[in-house]
Structures are given as structure tokens and as C-alpha cells.
Amino acid sequence: MTTSDSTQRILDAVDAGFDAQLAMTRDFVAIPSTRGAEGPCQDMIGDLLRERGYEVDDWHIDVDDLKDLRGYGPIEHDFSRARSVVGSYRPSSNAGKSLILQGHCDVVPTGPLEMWNTPPFSPVIRDGRMYGRGACDMKSGTIGALAALDAIKACGLKPTARIHFQSVIEEESTGVGALSTLQRGYRADACFIPEPTGGMMVRSQVGVIWFRLKVRGHPVHVFEAGAGSNAITAAYHLIQALEKLEAAWNERASSDRHFKALTHPINFNPGIIKGGDWASSVPAWCDVDCRIAILPGWSVTEAQAEIAACVSSAARDHRFLSNNPPQVEWSGFLSEGYELKDSAAPEAAFGKAFSAVYGGTVEDLVFTALTDTRFYGLNYGIPSLCFGASGAAMHGFNEYVDLDSLRKSTKATALFIAEWCGVEKA
Ligand code: ZN
């Protein structure tokens, strides 16, 4: 239980430490930790945790350990250097409830650099915002959680429950980083993930499926193009069919108790297209990497079957594809949606923290993207809250986090830790 005196001290300590927090955040954002290149981020987090006296577990992820776990998504790239880092705090007295604080350090690619006003991995602070790839999603949140723990310590207090501070990878493509911490045995009474939710609590979130269409064509010289079959235009035919599936799924979503409030919660995205070898040859191949969402409660297996059926039915109406059916490969996320459940206790603790910082009660967010909370909540019955700062252009150009909102979400995080885990004099 936090007294009003310790509440004020913690809030003041977040303010006092905020410049140091921003300096750490800037260093973290400066690391270009796209998929496969997260190592230096994990090194930095390991060092920060060790400096603070946490017991650090830093291990290489073995995909074979994860393959059979619920929620696993296939890995296609070199995974030999993939690591998870967990810093554990073990209290001298166990009075409160244990907590996992988790952030992902992977970021998505920047896109063409000339579209950024400033280089994505040279973070700058301007007009109360920090700009940089990952500044919003979600490096400021991860460092914010560490700063929240620092603030508690700076007040001469220490938590009275076990805390695991977890830095994971692969949140943006499969989620196997979070899954690896669960496979390793980390558990707690609740999990808190400070993704940038704009000061709202994620109430319900979609699941995501990644797949690749592998389309074949019949290559001929362009002078007799009519005799061939163009794999790139055939891929468009399949994309149009999948847009109809997207529309049908959105129709189905109109009966979901949370998602019915949104007009287009299911988004289908052909995200990568590659194909052809020569401008004067009708292309013989085209690969399209796609993402589509599903809602909480929908089965991943059934959704996969619908996607496959949609593609084969569209192929049957196509002169060349009807005899040369395209393949569908599962290329990443195979994730269920998640609706926050059995979370009254951590939500009550968070509610107090929220009202002390923002006043009033926290609003719900019905989220059309996913977060790692699903692994904790669905697979292991650990209620998993997702709450954090505001910002914009996640996955876009000139991504930024709003610093005032970051200060507030750090305060709410610190008070939540104190309330949930309990604190005593250090
Ligand atoms: Zn994120």
C-alpha cells in the first residue's frame, strides 16, 4: 500500500530523474535494432540491469524449445544470435504481488531515409517530442519502466515482491521473444507492457496472421505476351480476392462486443511484393508477403483454412493459376487475439496509480494491432496490462513520442509498481 506521502515522493522522483531517463532513451533509440540486429540493445539493457543490482539472465533463444508452444509463429531468418534478457529483483520480504515488466527492443525498418526529416537512428528532441525509429514503439516505454523502478529506489524505497524486467525481440514479427521468457519459466501475478497506448488501457486486441503468396507465371518474350502468363498481375488477382475476405471478416466483426464500435478493425495488408527477373520477360514468379488480423476468440487454424480456401478459389477463376495453383506459406505471426480477462486485481492497483497522475479513470482502447500481452493472458493465465505514452508515426516516417505523456506514463508505471508489489524502506 502506498501512502499519500510516498506517492508524492515517487512522483517527484520521476520528475527529478526525467532528464536522465531521456538520455537513456536517446541512447536506446540510437541503436538500429531491426529484426536480427537487436544484440546491442540487449547488451545495453543487460548492462543497465546489472548496474542496478538485478540478477541478469541473458540467453540465446533455441527455436526448437518453442515450436510446439501455443502462439508460436515460424521463423525464417537467421536466428542464431537471438537473445532474451531478464533482470530479476528478489525482495527481502515477500509482502506484495509479483510483476513482469516487459518491453520489446526490435523496431521495424525505416523505409526510404530521404522521407525522414532527421535520420531515424539519430534521435532528436524538438518541441516536446523525441523523434526516431522506435522512440514511440516502444523503446521509450521500456526505458520508462526502468526509470519507474529507479524513481522508487531514489525515494529510499524498495518493492516487496519479485519483479522480472524483460527485454524481448521479435514482437514485430512472431512474438517468440516473449514466448521464450515464458518457456524459460518466468511467471508473475501480473504482467505490465508499456507500449504506447496514448494513455489508454488495451481492453481487447486483434490477433495477426502473416502469410506469403507464391505465385507462378509462364515466361515468354513480351512481344508475344498474350502467350504467357504474368505472375505479377496474377498476384493482383489474388490480392483482390483477399480484399473480399477482409470485407467479409469486417462484417463478422460487427457482432464482436468490443470491436463492433470500430468501422474497419480487420486490416489486410500486402506488405512486401517481389517478382520477375527482366523488364522484357513476362514474369515467371511473384511473392507477396501479407498480414491480416483476426479477432479475439477466432481460431488461428480456422482462419488459416479460410485464407487458403480464398486463394484457391480465386486461382480456379484464373486461366493460368487454375492449372498452376499458387502456394500459401505461413511466414510469421500465427497469433490469437486477446481480451483482457480476470484482471480485476491489477486493474484496481493500476486505477489508483492512474487517478493519482491523470485524475479520473483510465479509458479503454480497442486495439487493431497486437501486443505481447496475449502470451501471458491466453497461454499462462497471467493478467497482462498494456498502457503507455502517446506519440505518432509508429512504423512510419518521423516517428515520435510525446515527452509530457511519457513523463506521465512513467509516473503511473512507478505508482502501479509500488501499489501492486508494495514498497518498504530500503
Ligand atoms: Zn510495440
XYZ file of C-alpha atoms and ligand atoms in Angstrom:
427
model
C 0.000 0.000 0.000
C 1.371 3.391 -0.874
C 0.708 6.269 1.464
C -0.031 9.695 0.049
C 3.396 10.768 1.270
C 5.223 8.030 -0.643
C 3.003 8.707 -3.692
C 4.175 12.310 -3.805
C 7.802 11.295 -3.277
C 7.632 8.811 -6.173
C 6.043 11.407 -8.476
C 8.761 13.915 -7.561
C 11.465 11.311 -8.108
C 10.215 10.635 -11.659
C 10.445 14.381 -12.337
C 13.917 14.571 -10.792
C 15.129 11.654 -12.898
C 13.419 12.634 -16.143
C 16.481 14.160 -17.846
C 18.490 11.027 -17.093
C 15.567 8.938 -18.387
C 15.577 10.884 -21.665
C 19.332 10.459 -22.043
C 18.965 6.678 -21.605
C 16.029 6.640 -24.022
C 18.036 8.549 -26.604
C 20.921 6.061 -26.363
C 18.491 3.173 -26.719
C 16.692 4.673 -29.746
C 20.064 5.328 -31.415
C 20.626 1.558 -31.761
C 19.321 0.369 -35.160
C 17.693 -2.754 -33.737
C 15.736 -4.027 -36.698
C 14.988 -7.749 -36.808
C 18.136 -9.807 -36.392
C 20.135 -6.781 -35.147
C 18.788 -6.452 -31.606
C 22.018 -7.635 -29.933
C 23.391 -4.197 -28.959
C 20.022 -3.288 -27.405
C 20.090 -6.461 -25.350
C 23.688 -5.657 -24.303
C 22.613 -2.177 -23.199
C 19.645 -3.443 -21.182
C 21.796 -6.168 -19.591
C 24.327 -3.521 -18.524
C 21.657 -1.176 -17.152
C 20.137 -4.021 -15.143
C 23.486 -5.242 -13.801
C 24.476 -1.682 -12.764
C 21.295 -1.580 -10.736
C 21.963 -4.877 -8.995
C 19.418 -7.050 -10.802
C 20.234 -10.717 -11.328
C 20.583 -10.910 -15.118
C 19.659 -13.888 -17.273
C 20.787 -13.367 -20.887
C 20.303 -16.386 -23.141
C 20.202 -17.472 -26.749
C 16.748 -18.495 -27.873
C 16.506 -22.033 -29.222
C 13.589 -22.182 -31.643
C 13.253 -25.935 -31.050
C 12.208 -25.187 -27.465
C 9.339 -23.016 -28.695
C 7.999 -24.759 -31.791
C 5.268 -26.693 -30.037
C 4.056 -23.871 -27.803
C 0.737 -22.171 -28.401
C 1.160 -18.920 -30.310
C 4.480 -19.823 -31.930
C 4.982 -18.304 -35.381
C 7.527 -19.659 -37.859
C 10.967 -18.005 -38.017
C 12.523 -17.749 -41.475
C 15.640 -15.635 -40.867
C 18.969 -16.351 -39.172
C 18.092 -16.782 -35.525
C 21.462 -17.909 -34.209
C 22.112 -14.638 -32.361
C 18.600 -14.132 -30.971
C 18.608 -13.401 -27.221
C 16.248 -12.603 -24.407
C 17.353 -10.616 -21.361
C 15.630 -10.725 -17.984
C 16.703 -8.841 -14.855
C 15.187 -10.202 -11.666
C 14.693 -8.353 -8.430
C 14.151 -10.579 -5.419
C 12.809 -8.822 -2.334
C 13.990 -9.434 1.210
C 10.373 -9.679 2.348
C 7.547 -11.012 0.205
C 4.548 -8.890 1.088
C 3.173 -7.833 -2.284
C 2.359 -9.379 -5.628
C 4.944 -10.271 -8.221
C 5.227 -8.492 -11.556
C 6.687 -8.896 -15.029
C 7.605 -5.632 -16.770
C 8.223 -6.248 -20.442
C 9.353 -4.248 -23.443
C 10.393 -5.213 -26.956
C 13.567 -3.755 -28.411
C 13.041 -4.749 -32.049
C 11.947 -1.992 -34.420
C 10.506 -2.112 -37.928
C 12.503 -0.965 -40.985
C 12.758 2.764 -41.618
C 11.700 2.907 -45.266
C 13.394 5.418 -47.594
C 15.670 7.622 -45.486
C 15.052 10.735 -47.567
C 11.480 10.756 -46.271
C 12.683 11.367 -42.696
C 13.262 14.966 -41.554
C 16.137 13.737 -39.367
C 17.898 10.358 -39.524
C 15.796 7.671 -37.801
C 18.614 6.365 -35.603
C 19.909 9.804 -34.567
C 17.153 10.679 -32.122
C 16.421 14.357 -31.622
C 14.283 16.169 -29.080
C 12.258 19.008 -30.542
C 9.042 20.751 -29.427
C 8.452 18.358 -26.547
C 8.864 15.245 -28.670
C 11.584 12.719 -29.233
C 11.880 11.664 -32.866
C 13.435 8.402 -34.030
C 12.558 4.889 -35.142
C 11.375 3.073 -32.007
C 11.133 6.275 -29.934
C 7.419 5.604 -29.626
C 7.164 1.855 -30.368
C 8.392 1.101 -27.782
C 11.849 1.984 -26.590
C 10.661 4.976 -24.541
C 8.257 2.632 -22.748
C 10.902 0.061 -21.882
C 13.280 2.704 -20.527
C 10.304 4.349 -18.807
C 9.654 1.153 -16.852
C 13.290 1.073 -15.780
C 13.093 4.765 -14.812
C 9.963 3.961 -12.787
C 11.946 1.393 -10.785
C 14.780 3.923 -10.410
C 12.326 6.501 -9.037
C 11.143 4.082 -6.342
C 14.752 3.445 -5.363
C 15.585 7.158 -5.377
C 12.884 7.680 -2.743
C 14.680 5.277 -0.403
C 12.041 2.615 -1.039
C 12.208 -0.947 -2.320
C 9.496 -3.244 -3.706
C 8.285 -6.079 -1.509
C 7.644 -8.566 -4.310
C 9.579 -10.301 -7.055
C 9.949 -8.340 -10.294
C 11.209 -9.576 -13.656
C 12.261 -6.841 -16.056
C 12.199 -8.440 -19.510
C 13.613 -7.143 -22.781
C 12.441 -9.195 -25.745
C 12.840 -9.300 -29.512
C 10.557 -10.340 -32.394
C 7.470 -8.524 -31.130
C 7.001 -7.117 -34.619
C 7.061 -10.422 -36.494
C 6.264 -13.512 -34.407
C 6.308 -12.759 -30.677
C 8.714 -15.598 -29.960
C 10.844 -13.324 -27.740
C 8.045 -13.012 -25.187
C 7.231 -16.689 -25.650
C 10.849 -17.577 -24.839
C 10.642 -15.917 -21.405
C 7.587 -17.997 -20.565
C 9.281 -21.144 -21.842
C 12.279 -20.251 -19.650
C 9.949 -20.274 -16.647
C 9.357 -16.613 -15.818
C 5.959 -16.129 -14.200
C 4.309 -13.488 -12.048
C 0.945 -12.465 -10.612
C 0.623 -9.853 -13.366
C 2.427 -8.531 -16.399
C 2.667 -4.893 -17.498
C 3.730 -3.894 -21.004
C 4.316 -0.151 -21.544
C 3.517 0.015 -25.267
C 2.480 3.489 -26.497
C -1.281 3.279 -25.992
C -1.943 7.012 -25.786
C -2.719 6.869 -22.064
C -5.419 4.224 -22.522
C -5.635 0.627 -21.319
C -5.755 -2.021 -24.032
C -9.032 -3.841 -23.404
C -9.131 -6.022 -26.467
C -6.672 -6.541 -29.292
C -6.601 -8.363 -32.597
C -4.526 -11.385 -33.469
C -2.385 -11.371 -36.592
C -1.526 -13.887 -39.296
C 1.362 -13.470 -41.728
C 1.439 -15.405 -44.973
C 3.195 -15.355 -48.306
C 1.573 -15.938 -51.667
C 3.925 -17.723 -54.020
C 2.586 -17.144 -57.492
C 3.956 -18.675 -60.683
C 3.666 -17.372 -64.242
C 4.550 -18.545 -67.698
C 7.510 -16.556 -69.008
C 7.649 -15.588 -72.653
C 9.174 -12.687 -74.532
C 6.992 -9.599 -74.162
C 6.477 -9.401 -77.957
C 4.174 -12.398 -77.573
C 2.944 -11.577 -74.056
C -0.512 -12.990 -74.813
C 1.005 -16.476 -74.979
C 2.386 -16.237 -71.480
C 1.004 -15.576 -68.036
C 2.192 -12.685 -65.901
C 2.810 -13.738 -62.262
C 2.716 -10.141 -61.027
C -0.710 -9.370 -62.473
C -1.896 -12.812 -61.301
C -0.811 -11.844 -57.779
C -3.072 -8.767 -58.053
C -5.958 -11.087 -58.859
C -5.314 -12.955 -55.592
C -4.890 -9.720 -53.622
C -8.321 -8.566 -54.819
C -9.843 -11.846 -53.646
C -8.213 -11.402 -50.230
C -9.667 -7.882 -50.025
C -13.103 -9.512 -50.315
C -12.175 -11.870 -47.456
C -11.129 -8.805 -45.433
C -14.547 -7.238 -46.083
C -16.316 -10.448 -45.024
C -14.294 -10.624 -41.813
C -15.077 -6.988 -41.040
C -18.752 -7.843 -41.457
C -18.290 -10.680 -38.957
C -16.506 -8.276 -36.589
C -19.648 -6.147 -36.346
C -21.003 -8.638 -33.787
C -17.907 -8.558 -31.544
C -18.691 -6.863 -28.270
C -15.621 -4.612 -28.321
C -14.748 -4.377 -31.994
C -18.288 -3.579 -33.195
C -17.548 0.023 -32.163
C -14.906 0.302 -34.892
C -15.700 0.599 -38.590
C -12.785 -1.401 -40.025
C -10.981 -3.413 -37.354
C -9.693 -6.147 -39.680
C -6.944 -4.811 -41.876
C -5.383 -6.811 -44.669
C -2.054 -5.582 -45.980
C 0.040 -6.864 -48.849
C 3.285 -5.597 -47.307
C 6.114 -6.877 -49.499
C 5.984 -7.714 -53.189
C 8.814 -9.241 -55.172
C 8.712 -10.743 -58.596
C 10.071 -11.052 -62.079
C 13.613 -11.053 -63.396
C 13.632 -8.939 -66.546
C 11.693 -5.965 -67.914
C 11.226 -7.628 -71.293
C 10.193 -11.045 -69.949
C 6.690 -11.818 -68.736
C 7.403 -12.501 -65.043
C 7.587 -16.150 -64.056
C 7.175 -15.578 -60.343
C 5.802 -13.200 -57.737
C 5.943 -13.459 -53.927
C 3.631 -11.298 -51.834
C 4.023 -11.124 -48.048
C 0.719 -10.334 -46.375
C -0.697 -9.535 -42.963
C -4.312 -9.894 -41.865
C -5.947 -9.530 -38.453
C -8.371 -11.820 -36.636
C -10.467 -11.019 -33.580
C -10.258 -12.420 -30.043
C -11.911 -15.822 -29.880
C -11.308 -16.635 -33.554
C -9.301 -19.765 -34.194
C -5.966 -19.273 -35.955
C -6.281 -22.686 -37.640
C -9.741 -21.920 -38.998
C -8.600 -18.504 -40.220
C -5.648 -20.143 -41.985
C -8.057 -22.554 -43.677
C -10.239 -19.637 -44.838
C -7.237 -17.801 -46.257
C -6.100 -20.923 -48.125
C -9.632 -21.538 -49.436
C -9.951 -17.919 -50.601
C -6.681 -18.166 -52.515
C -7.550 -21.498 -54.157
C -10.997 -20.368 -55.140
C -9.582 -17.214 -56.774
C -6.951 -19.334 -58.529
C -9.679 -21.522 -60.037
C -11.064 -18.455 -61.906
C -7.697 -17.685 -63.440
C -6.584 -19.081 -66.797
C -3.029 -19.989 -65.719
C -3.353 -20.313 -61.933
C -6.202 -22.816 -62.262
C -3.616 -25.322 -63.521
C -0.672 -23.925 -61.579
C -2.111 -23.199 -58.148
C -0.306 -20.610 -56.001
C 1.097 -21.674 -52.664
C 0.385 -20.070 -49.312
C 3.277 -20.137 -46.840
C 2.895 -19.145 -43.168
C 5.668 -16.626 -42.737
C 5.490 -15.180 -39.228
C 2.706 -14.316 -36.772
C 0.127 -17.016 -36.051
C -1.368 -15.081 -33.186
C -4.683 -15.146 -31.462
C -6.474 -12.002 -30.373
C -6.655 -11.243 -26.665
C -9.299 -9.690 -24.494
C -8.157 -8.613 -21.045
C -9.724 -11.009 -18.531
C -9.511 -11.953 -14.854
C -7.609 -8.765 -14.292
C -9.654 -7.029 -11.583
C -6.812 -7.023 -9.047
C -4.038 -5.484 -11.184
C -6.560 -3.138 -12.788
C -7.626 -1.880 -9.358
C -3.990 -1.232 -8.445
C -3.411 0.456 -11.776
C -6.603 2.506 -11.390
C -5.225 4.104 -8.225
C -1.936 4.881 -9.929
C -3.731 6.318 -12.934
C -6.028 8.583 -10.959
C -3.115 9.947 -8.892
C -1.395 11.061 -12.112
C -4.154 11.830 -14.621
C -7.246 12.184 -12.431
C -10.364 10.125 -13.207
C -10.411 6.622 -14.631
C -8.474 5.167 -17.500
C -10.221 4.811 -20.849
C -10.338 1.516 -22.738
C -8.518 1.022 -26.006
C -9.841 -1.495 -28.529
C -6.650 -2.100 -30.427
C -6.390 -3.074 -34.104
C -2.795 -4.263 -33.718
C -1.391 -6.870 -31.368
C 0.924 -6.792 -28.371
C 2.835 -9.483 -26.481
C 0.195 -9.445 -23.713
C -1.574 -12.347 -25.445
C 1.075 -14.878 -24.427
C 0.737 -14.040 -20.734
C -3.027 -13.717 -20.680
C -4.074 -16.510 -23.008
C -1.390 -19.121 -22.572
C -0.462 -18.777 -18.922
C -3.412 -17.062 -17.197
C -1.265 -14.087 -16.143
C -3.367 -10.910 -16.453
C -1.395 -8.621 -18.701
C -1.941 -4.873 -18.792
C -0.790 -2.732 -21.677
C -0.563 1.020 -21.109
C 1.805 3.794 -22.093
C 2.614 7.144 -23.628
C 1.307 8.974 -26.704
C 3.089 9.505 -29.959
C 2.657 9.039 -33.652
C 4.002 7.550 -36.866
C 4.780 4.146 -35.442
C 6.018 2.129 -38.442
C 6.018 5.417 -40.431
C 8.323 8.361 -41.129
C 9.271 10.802 -38.344
C 8.046 8.543 -35.553
C 7.934 10.360 -32.224
C 6.923 10.028 -28.606
C 5.345 12.953 -26.780
C 7.564 13.672 -23.782
C 4.919 15.099 -21.495
C 2.838 11.946 -21.967
C 5.960 9.862 -21.345
C 6.599 11.626 -18.059
C 3.020 10.913 -17.008
C 3.014 7.278 -18.091
C 6.321 6.760 -16.255
C 4.701 8.189 -13.124
C 1.690 5.904 -13.498
C 4.022 2.932 -14.026
C 6.038 3.758 -10.902
C 2.931 4.160 -8.755
C 1.469 0.951 -10.156
C 4.631 -0.975 -9.267
C 4.552 0.480 -5.744
C 0.871 -0.319 -5.333
C 0.992 -3.834 -6.787
C 4.304 -5.048 -5.431
C 4.198 -2.978 -2.240
C 7.149 -0.931 -1.027
C 9.083 -0.641 2.210
C 12.016 1.473 3.426
C 15.220 0.418 1.698
Zn 5.417 -2.208 -29.993
